[in-house]
Amino acid sequence: MRAAVVGATGRIGRLVHRALERDHHEVVPVSRAHGIDALTGQGLDDALADVDVVVDVTNTTVTDERAAEEFFRTTTEHLLTAERATGVKHHIVLSIAGVSRVRGNAHYAGKRAQEAAVVAGDVPWTIVPATQFHDFAEMVASWTEDNGVALVPPLLVQPVAPADVAEILARVAVTGPQGRHVEVAGPEREDLVDMARRTFATRGQEIQLVPSWHTGIFGVEMAGDALLPLDGAHIAPTSFDTWLAGISDARADVAAGAAPPAGATTP
Ligand SMILES: NC(=O)c1ccc[n+]([C@@H]2O[C@H](COP(=O)([O-])OP(=O)(O)OC[C@H]3O[C@@H](n4cnc5c(N)ncnc54)[C@H](OP(=O)(O)O)[C@@H]3O)[C@@H](O)[C@H]2O)c1
């Protein structure tokens, strides 16, 4: 199989690329760093030549709702146009569990626009909605961190390991179009503030965490069970503690002077 990973330099994209190559598929990496821009469409027709399946794991840092909708709708439409032209048989997109249940978040509005464009398109598709990743807490803290103090919303989440999500995307790529995939979550519920605290402790970073619903990104509309997976979700195996242990082992290797394995990324 020849698969294009759109967003191949990203946190999930690198892991999907690695999983597909391990399974002896040919991978075409797509990102602006590779000279291909899904927002303008530049380079897509050439990149998708002879590609069987596209895995879209692009992302944007825009925080304005209209800009997020514009990014995800436009990148998807450009991808689908190129896929029709080149004969791609399956478009897979990574979405987020709960995007249709939670209003008031710009990124989620963008993901809804992305899902709608995929459903309206005529390339057979699979939408894979996943819960927050294990590294989500430290990422959220990094957005507000200032002088060693970070605001973190006390979200209730059921986080999943990025590598487990990548495995599912790689499996879907060989299985074929499935429409809307069941939600993908990790095995345990966690509090985002506690996750951030444990992550920074494991990394040996001293950051004071202030629980707050006033980060400007995640408000009370995401409180309670809004982000938890629905009944029947696929539960991936790697717990947050197991993921943290991987970080701890990697730090110990670095401290002992061992080089990280080639292509190592966050598990
Ligand atoms: N973080 C979570 O907890 C979570 C949970 C569920 C689902 N998701 C979804 O997972 C997806 C991937 O997230 P991530 O954290 O892996 O993203 P990321 O690390 O920020 O990577 C984003 C990727 O998109 C590429 N990209 C951005 N603009 C592009 C453009 N115009 N054309 C081509 N490529 C472009 C980037 O490469 P260049 O900059 O080189 O172009 C990069 O490879 C997102 O859609 C997100 O909504 C995230």
Tab-separated table of C-alpha atoms and ligand atoms in Angstrom:
chain	number	residue	atom	x	y	z
A	1	MET	CA	0.000	0.000	0.000
A	2	ARG	CA	1.124	3.542	-0.702
A	3	ALA	CA	-0.097	5.930	2.005
A	4	ALA	CA	0.253	9.690	2.315
A	5	VAL	CA	0.497	11.039	5.862
A	6	VAL	CA	-0.594	14.685	5.834
A	7	GLY	CA	0.978	16.320	8.876
A	8	ALA	CA	3.839	13.825	8.794
A	9	THR	CA	6.161	16.008	10.880
A	10	GLY	CA	3.610	16.373	13.695
A	11	ARG	CA	3.381	14.497	16.965
A	12	ILE	CA	0.884	11.939	15.641
A	13	GLY	CA	2.063	12.104	12.050
A	14	ARG	CA	5.583	10.915	12.894
A	15	LEU	CA	4.156	7.927	14.768
A	16	VAL	CA	1.714	7.027	11.949
A	17	HIS	CA	4.570	7.268	9.441
A	18	ARG	CA	6.671	4.929	11.576
A	19	ALA	CA	3.821	2.418	12.118
A	20	LEU	CA	3.024	2.233	8.389
A	21	GLU	CA	6.675	1.798	7.399
A	22	ARG	CA	7.146	-0.892	10.039
A	23	ASP	CA	4.286	-2.754	8.341
A	24	HIS	CA	6.123	-2.447	5.001
A	25	HIS	CA	3.888	0.176	3.416
A	26	GLU	CA	5.277	2.953	1.297
A	27	VAL	CA	4.770	6.328	2.991
A	28	VAL	CA	4.564	9.728	1.309
A	29	PRO	CA	5.122	12.381	3.989
A	30	VAL	CA	3.177	15.590	3.431
A	31	SER	CA	3.732	18.866	5.300
A	32	ARG	CA	4.929	22.379	4.554
A	33	ALA	CA	8.367	21.231	5.716
A	34	HIS	CA	8.231	18.783	2.776
A	35	GLY	CA	7.295	21.639	0.425
A	36	ILE	CA	3.607	20.677	0.238
A	37	ASP	CA	0.883	22.952	1.594
A	38	ALA	CA	-2.626	21.583	2.099
A	39	LEU	CA	-3.961	25.080	2.827
A	40	THR	CA	-2.970	26.463	-0.582
A	41	GLY	CA	-3.032	23.098	-2.348
A	42	GLN	CA	0.557	23.597	-3.562
A	43	GLY	CA	2.233	20.282	-4.441
A	44	LEU	CA	-0.710	18.045	-3.508
A	45	ASP	CA	-1.426	16.586	-6.967
A	46	ASP	CA	2.186	15.459	-7.368
A	47	ALA	CA	2.433	14.170	-3.783
A	48	LEU	CA	-0.725	12.053	-4.056
A	49	ALA	CA	0.150	10.390	-7.376
A	50	ASP	CA	-0.410	6.610	-7.062
A	51	VAL	CA	-1.389	6.965	-3.399
A	52	ASP	CA	-4.042	4.513	-2.151
A	53	VAL	CA	-4.915	6.088	1.174
A	54	VAL	CA	-4.503	9.492	2.814
A	55	VAL	CA	-4.200	9.878	6.597
A	56	ASP	CA	-4.904	13.497	7.562
A	57	VAL	CA	-3.323	14.451	10.891
A	58	THR	CA	-2.713	18.129	10.171
A	59	ASN	CA	-3.154	20.736	12.852
A	60	THR	CA	-3.262	24.486	13.282
A	61	THR	CA	-2.419	26.765	16.180
A	62	VAL	CA	-5.058	29.390	15.330
A	63	THR	CA	-7.355	30.162	18.266
A	64	ASP	CA	-10.034	32.121	16.413
A	65	GLU	CA	-13.154	30.086	15.575
A	66	ARG	CA	-13.561	31.323	12.006
A	67	ALA	CA	-9.858	30.877	11.269
A	68	ALA	CA	-9.949	27.325	12.643
A	69	GLU	CA	-13.010	26.483	10.530
A	70	GLU	CA	-11.353	28.020	7.482
A	71	PHE	CA	-8.106	26.058	8.002
A	72	PHE	CA	-9.704	22.656	8.480
A	73	ARG	CA	-12.385	23.115	5.770
A	74	THR	CA	-9.960	24.445	3.172
A	75	THR	CA	-7.194	21.893	3.799
A	76	THR	CA	-9.763	19.096	3.592
A	77	GLU	CA	-11.306	20.411	0.370
A	78	HIS	CA	-7.868	20.739	-1.244
A	79	LEU	CA	-6.942	17.227	-0.157
A	80	LEU	CA	-10.213	15.737	-1.462
A	81	THR	CA	-9.871	17.557	-4.792
A	82	ALA	CA	-6.355	16.176	-5.251
A	83	GLU	CA	-7.485	12.724	-4.088
A	84	ARG	CA	-10.270	12.641	-6.692
A	85	ALA	CA	-7.811	13.722	-9.381
A	86	THR	CA	-5.244	11.082	-8.448
A	87	GLY	CA	-7.618	8.206	-7.625
A	88	VAL	CA	-7.088	7.916	-3.846
A	89	LYS	CA	-9.503	5.285	-2.504
A	90	HIS	CA	-9.685	6.166	1.200
A	91	HIS	CA	-9.460	9.414	3.193
A	92	ILE	CA	-8.841	9.012	6.933
A	93	VAL	CA	-8.998	11.932	9.336
A	94	LEU	CA	-8.102	12.047	13.010
A	95	SER	CA	-10.757	13.958	14.942
A	96	ILE	CA	-11.494	14.522	18.622
A	97	ALA	CA	-14.058	12.694	20.765
A	98	GLY	CA	-16.875	15.055	21.704
A	99	VAL	CA	-16.434	17.760	19.056
A	100	SER	CA	-20.128	17.597	18.252
A	101	ARG	CA	-21.132	17.584	21.953
A	102	VAL	CA	-19.151	20.667	23.059
A	103	ARG	CA	-19.749	24.197	21.737
A	104	GLY	CA	-17.709	27.328	22.390
A	105	ASN	CA	-14.226	26.042	21.546
A	106	ALA	CA	-12.568	27.358	18.376
A	107	HIS	CA	-10.484	24.240	17.647
A	108	TYR	CA	-13.544	22.033	18.035
A	109	ALA	CA	-15.490	24.260	15.615
A	110	GLY	CA	-12.633	23.731	13.154
A	111	LYS	CA	-12.749	19.970	13.628
A	112	ARG	CA	-16.536	19.976	13.044
A	113	ALA	CA	-15.951	21.854	9.789
A	114	GLN	CA	-13.274	19.305	8.845
A	115	GLU	CA	-15.597	16.369	9.576
A	116	ALA	CA	-18.426	18.010	7.601
A	117	ALA	CA	-16.169	18.518	4.573
A	118	VAL	CA	-15.072	14.870	4.683
A	119	VAL	CA	-18.672	13.616	4.938
A	120	ALA	CA	-19.807	15.932	2.106
A	121	GLY	CA	-16.938	14.825	-0.128
A	122	ASP	CA	-17.020	11.873	-2.484
A	123	VAL	CA	-13.848	10.060	-1.431
A	124	PRO	CA	-14.692	7.045	0.786
A	125	TRP	CA	-13.748	8.008	4.321
A	126	THR	CA	-13.133	7.084	7.926
A	127	ILE	CA	-13.320	9.627	10.762
A	128	VAL	CA	-11.432	8.443	13.869
A	129	PRO	CA	-12.373	10.498	16.964
A	130	ALA	CA	-9.798	10.201	19.776
A	131	THR	CA	-9.737	11.613	23.286
A	132	GLN	CA	-6.930	13.885	24.492
A	133	PHE	CA	-3.412	12.505	24.208
A	134	HIS	CA	-1.211	11.732	27.215
A	135	ASP	CA	0.965	14.765	26.423
A	136	PHE	CA	-2.074	17.065	26.260
A	137	ALA	CA	-1.698	18.308	29.869
A	138	GLU	CA	1.867	19.568	29.415
A	139	MET	CA	0.916	21.093	26.069
A	140	VAL	CA	-2.004	23.011	27.616
A	141	ALA	CA	0.227	24.200	30.485
A	142	SER	CA	2.850	25.393	27.979
A	143	TRP	CA	0.267	27.699	26.357
A	144	THR	CA	-0.029	29.846	29.498
A	145	GLU	CA	3.278	29.172	31.264
A	146	ASP	CA	4.907	32.409	32.346
A	147	ASN	CA	7.785	32.654	34.798
A	148	GLY	CA	7.238	29.129	36.073
A	149	VAL	CA	3.463	29.515	36.618
A	150	ALA	CA	0.834	27.938	34.345
A	151	LEU	CA	-2.965	27.964	34.297
A	152	VAL	CA	-4.534	24.576	33.595
A	153	PRO	CA	-8.296	23.926	33.304
A	154	PRO	CA	-9.424	21.099	35.625
A	155	LEU	CA	-10.791	18.980	32.781
A	156	LEU	CA	-11.928	15.415	33.334
A	157	VAL	CA	-10.414	13.361	30.507
A	158	GLN	CA	-9.737	9.753	29.537
A	159	PRO	CA	-6.413	10.260	27.770
A	160	VAL	CA	-4.878	7.963	25.198
A	161	ALA	CA	-1.272	7.269	24.205
A	162	PRO	CA	-0.282	8.931	20.896
A	163	ALA	CA	1.381	5.690	19.809
A	164	ASP	CA	-1.864	3.752	20.405
A	165	VAL	CA	-3.763	6.262	18.241
A	166	ALA	CA	-1.130	5.914	15.524
A	167	GLU	CA	-1.532	2.109	15.598
A	168	ILE	CA	-5.297	2.444	15.110
A	169	LEU	CA	-4.868	4.877	12.208
A	170	ALA	CA	-2.377	2.489	10.577
A	171	ARG	CA	-4.825	-0.401	11.056
A	172	VAL	CA	-7.735	1.591	9.593
A	173	ALA	CA	-5.546	2.409	6.598
A	174	VAL	CA	-5.307	-1.268	5.668
A	175	THR	CA	-8.879	-2.170	6.686
A	176	GLY	CA	-10.603	0.262	4.313
A	177	PRO	CA	-13.286	2.947	4.641
A	178	GLN	CA	-15.513	2.549	7.734
A	179	GLY	CA	-17.392	5.863	7.967
A	180	ARG	CA	-17.458	7.098	11.556
A	181	HIS	CA	-15.146	4.951	13.703
A	182	VAL	CA	-16.048	4.429	17.360
A	183	GLU	CA	-14.323	6.859	19.708
A	184	VAL	CA	-10.815	5.909	20.797
A	185	ALA	CA	-9.824	6.483	24.436
A	186	GLY	CA	-7.274	5.356	26.977
A	187	PRO	CA	-8.010	3.006	29.874
A	188	GLU	CA	-8.397	5.465	32.792
A	189	ARG	CA	-10.004	8.771	33.698
A	190	GLU	CA	-7.633	11.523	34.761
A	191	ASP	CA	-7.773	15.124	35.974
A	192	LEU	CA	-5.821	17.380	33.618
A	193	VAL	CA	-4.206	19.407	36.424
A	194	ASP	CA	-2.998	16.223	38.091
A	195	MET	CA	-1.705	14.944	34.738
A	196	ALA	CA	0.280	18.154	34.251
A	197	ARG	CA	1.678	17.943	37.785
A	198	ARG	CA	2.802	14.312	37.311
A	199	THR	CA	4.252	15.032	33.846
A	200	PHE	CA	6.378	17.956	35.048
A	201	ALA	CA	7.502	16.002	38.126
A	202	THR	CA	8.591	13.138	35.840
A	203	ARG	CA	10.430	15.546	33.565
A	204	GLY	CA	12.098	17.218	36.572
A	205	GLN	CA	10.512	20.581	35.711
A	206	GLU	CA	9.332	22.901	38.456
A	207	ILE	CA	6.177	24.617	37.255
A	208	GLN	CA	3.516	25.905	39.609
A	209	LEU	CA	0.078	24.898	38.333
A	210	VAL	CA	-3.013	27.002	38.951
A	211	PRO	CA	-6.328	25.271	38.190
A	212	SER	CA	-8.464	27.730	36.214
A	213	TRP	CA	-11.398	27.849	33.826
A	214	HIS	CA	-10.101	31.213	32.574
A	215	THR	CA	-7.285	30.134	30.242
A	216	GLY	CA	-9.126	31.606	27.254
A	217	ILE	CA	-9.185	28.220	25.490
A	218	PHE	CA	-11.068	25.645	27.565
A	219	GLY	CA	-14.054	27.037	29.476
A	220	VAL	CA	-16.723	25.505	31.711
A	221	GLU	CA	-18.506	24.150	28.631
A	222	MET	CA	-15.893	21.379	28.828
A	223	ALA	CA	-16.497	20.603	32.512
A	224	GLY	CA	-18.006	17.395	33.864
A	225	ASP	CA	-18.145	14.436	31.505
A	226	ALA	CA	-18.214	16.510	28.281
A	227	LEU	CA	-14.859	15.151	27.076
A	228	LEU	CA	-15.290	11.562	28.220
A	229	PRO	CA	-15.770	8.882	25.546
A	230	LEU	CA	-19.181	7.443	24.782
A	231	ASP	CA	-20.175	3.903	25.774
A	232	GLY	CA	-18.751	1.423	23.285
A	233	ALA	CA	-15.524	3.353	22.761
A	234	HIS	CA	-12.416	1.445	21.739
A	235	ILE	CA	-10.190	1.401	24.828
A	236	ALA	CA	-6.501	1.503	23.917
A	237	PRO	CA	-4.125	-0.253	26.317
A	238	THR	CA	-1.473	2.261	27.428
A	239	SER	CA	-2.286	4.018	30.709
A	240	PHE	CA	-1.034	7.491	31.574
A	241	ASP	CA	1.250	5.986	34.247
A	242	THR	CA	2.789	3.596	31.717
A	243	TRP	CA	3.370	6.505	29.337
A	244	LEU	CA	4.981	8.520	32.167
A	245	ALA	CA	7.243	5.565	32.932
A	246	GLY	CA	8.422	5.738	29.301
A	247	ILE	CA	9.417	9.381	29.805
A	248	SER	CA	11.178	8.470	33.024
A	249	ASP	CA	13.115	5.634	31.346
A	250	ALA	CA	14.114	7.934	28.460
A	251	ARG	CA	15.403	10.546	30.951
A	252	ALA	CA	17.391	7.882	32.787
A	253	ASP	CA	18.947	6.743	29.481
A	254	VAL	CA	19.929	10.314	28.615
A	255	ALA	CA	21.378	10.840	32.121
A	256	ALA	CA	23.380	7.629	31.690
A	257	GLY	CA	24.714	8.919	28.362
A	258	ALA	CA	22.835	6.463	26.143
A	259	ALA	CA	21.772	7.837	22.753
A	260	PRO	CA	17.998	7.671	22.151
A	261	PRO	CA	16.977	5.098	19.531
A	262	ALA	CA	16.903	6.383	15.944
A	263	GLY	CA	13.659	8.251	15.212
A	264	ALA	CA	12.651	8.257	18.876
A	265	THR	CA	9.635	10.430	19.693
A	266	THR	CA	7.188	10.643	22.550
A	267	PRO	CA	5.619	7.179	22.869
B	1	LIG	N1	-3.577	16.785	21.017
B	1	LIG	C1	-4.602	16.026	21.324
B	1	LIG	O1	-4.811	15.697	22.508
B	1	LIG	C2	-5.519	15.509	20.210
B	1	LIG	C3	-6.531	14.586	20.539
B	1	LIG	C4	-7.337	14.100	19.507
B	1	LIG	C5	-7.148	14.532	18.190
B	1	LIG	N2	-6.161	15.453	17.929
B	1	LIG	C6	-5.996	15.896	16.531
B	1	LIG	O2	-4.793	15.342	16.040
B	1	LIG	C7	-4.363	16.106	14.910
B	1	LIG	C8	-2.837	16.166	14.909
B	1	LIG	O3	-2.385	16.778	16.105
B	1	LIG	P1	-0.824	16.876	16.440
B	1	LIG	O4	-0.739	17.333	17.838
B	1	LIG	O5	-0.117	15.644	16.000
B	1	LIG	O6	-0.396	18.096	15.485
B	1	LIG	P2	1.028	18.799	15.376
B	1	LIG	O7	2.060	18.087	16.164
B	1	LIG	O8	0.798	20.260	15.631
B	1	LIG	O9	1.382	18.593	13.830
B	1	LIG	C9	0.656	19.247	12.835
B	1	LIG	C10	1.139	18.781	11.468
B	1	LIG	O10	0.368	19.457	10.477
B	1	LIG	C11	1.275	19.967	9.477
B	1	LIG	N3	0.663	21.095	8.837
B	1	LIG	C12	0.223	22.259	9.387
B	1	LIG	N4	-0.249	23.089	8.450
B	1	LIG	C13	-0.114	22.430	7.262
B	1	LIG	C14	-0.412	22.770	5.926
B	1	LIG	N5	-0.943	23.958	5.601
B	1	LIG	N6	-0.150	21.859	4.959
B	1	LIG	C15	0.421	20.667	5.265
B	1	LIG	N7	0.718	20.284	6.520
B	1	LIG	C16	0.459	21.173	7.506
B	1	LIG	C17	2.534	20.318	10.282
B	1	LIG	O11	3.695	20.373	9.479
B	1	LIG	P3	4.260	21.765	8.857
B	1	LIG	O12	4.188	22.779	9.968
B	1	LIG	O13	5.652	21.431	8.396
B	1	LIG	O14	3.362	22.090	7.722
B	1	LIG	C18	2.612	19.097	11.194
B	1	LIG	O15	3.206	18.023	10.504
B	1	LIG	C19	-5.073	17.465	15.030
B	1	LIG	O16	-5.976	17.623	13.957
B	1	LIG	C20	-5.812	17.396	16.358
B	1	LIG	O17	-7.062	18.050	16.319
B	1	LIG	C21	-5.349	15.931	18.898
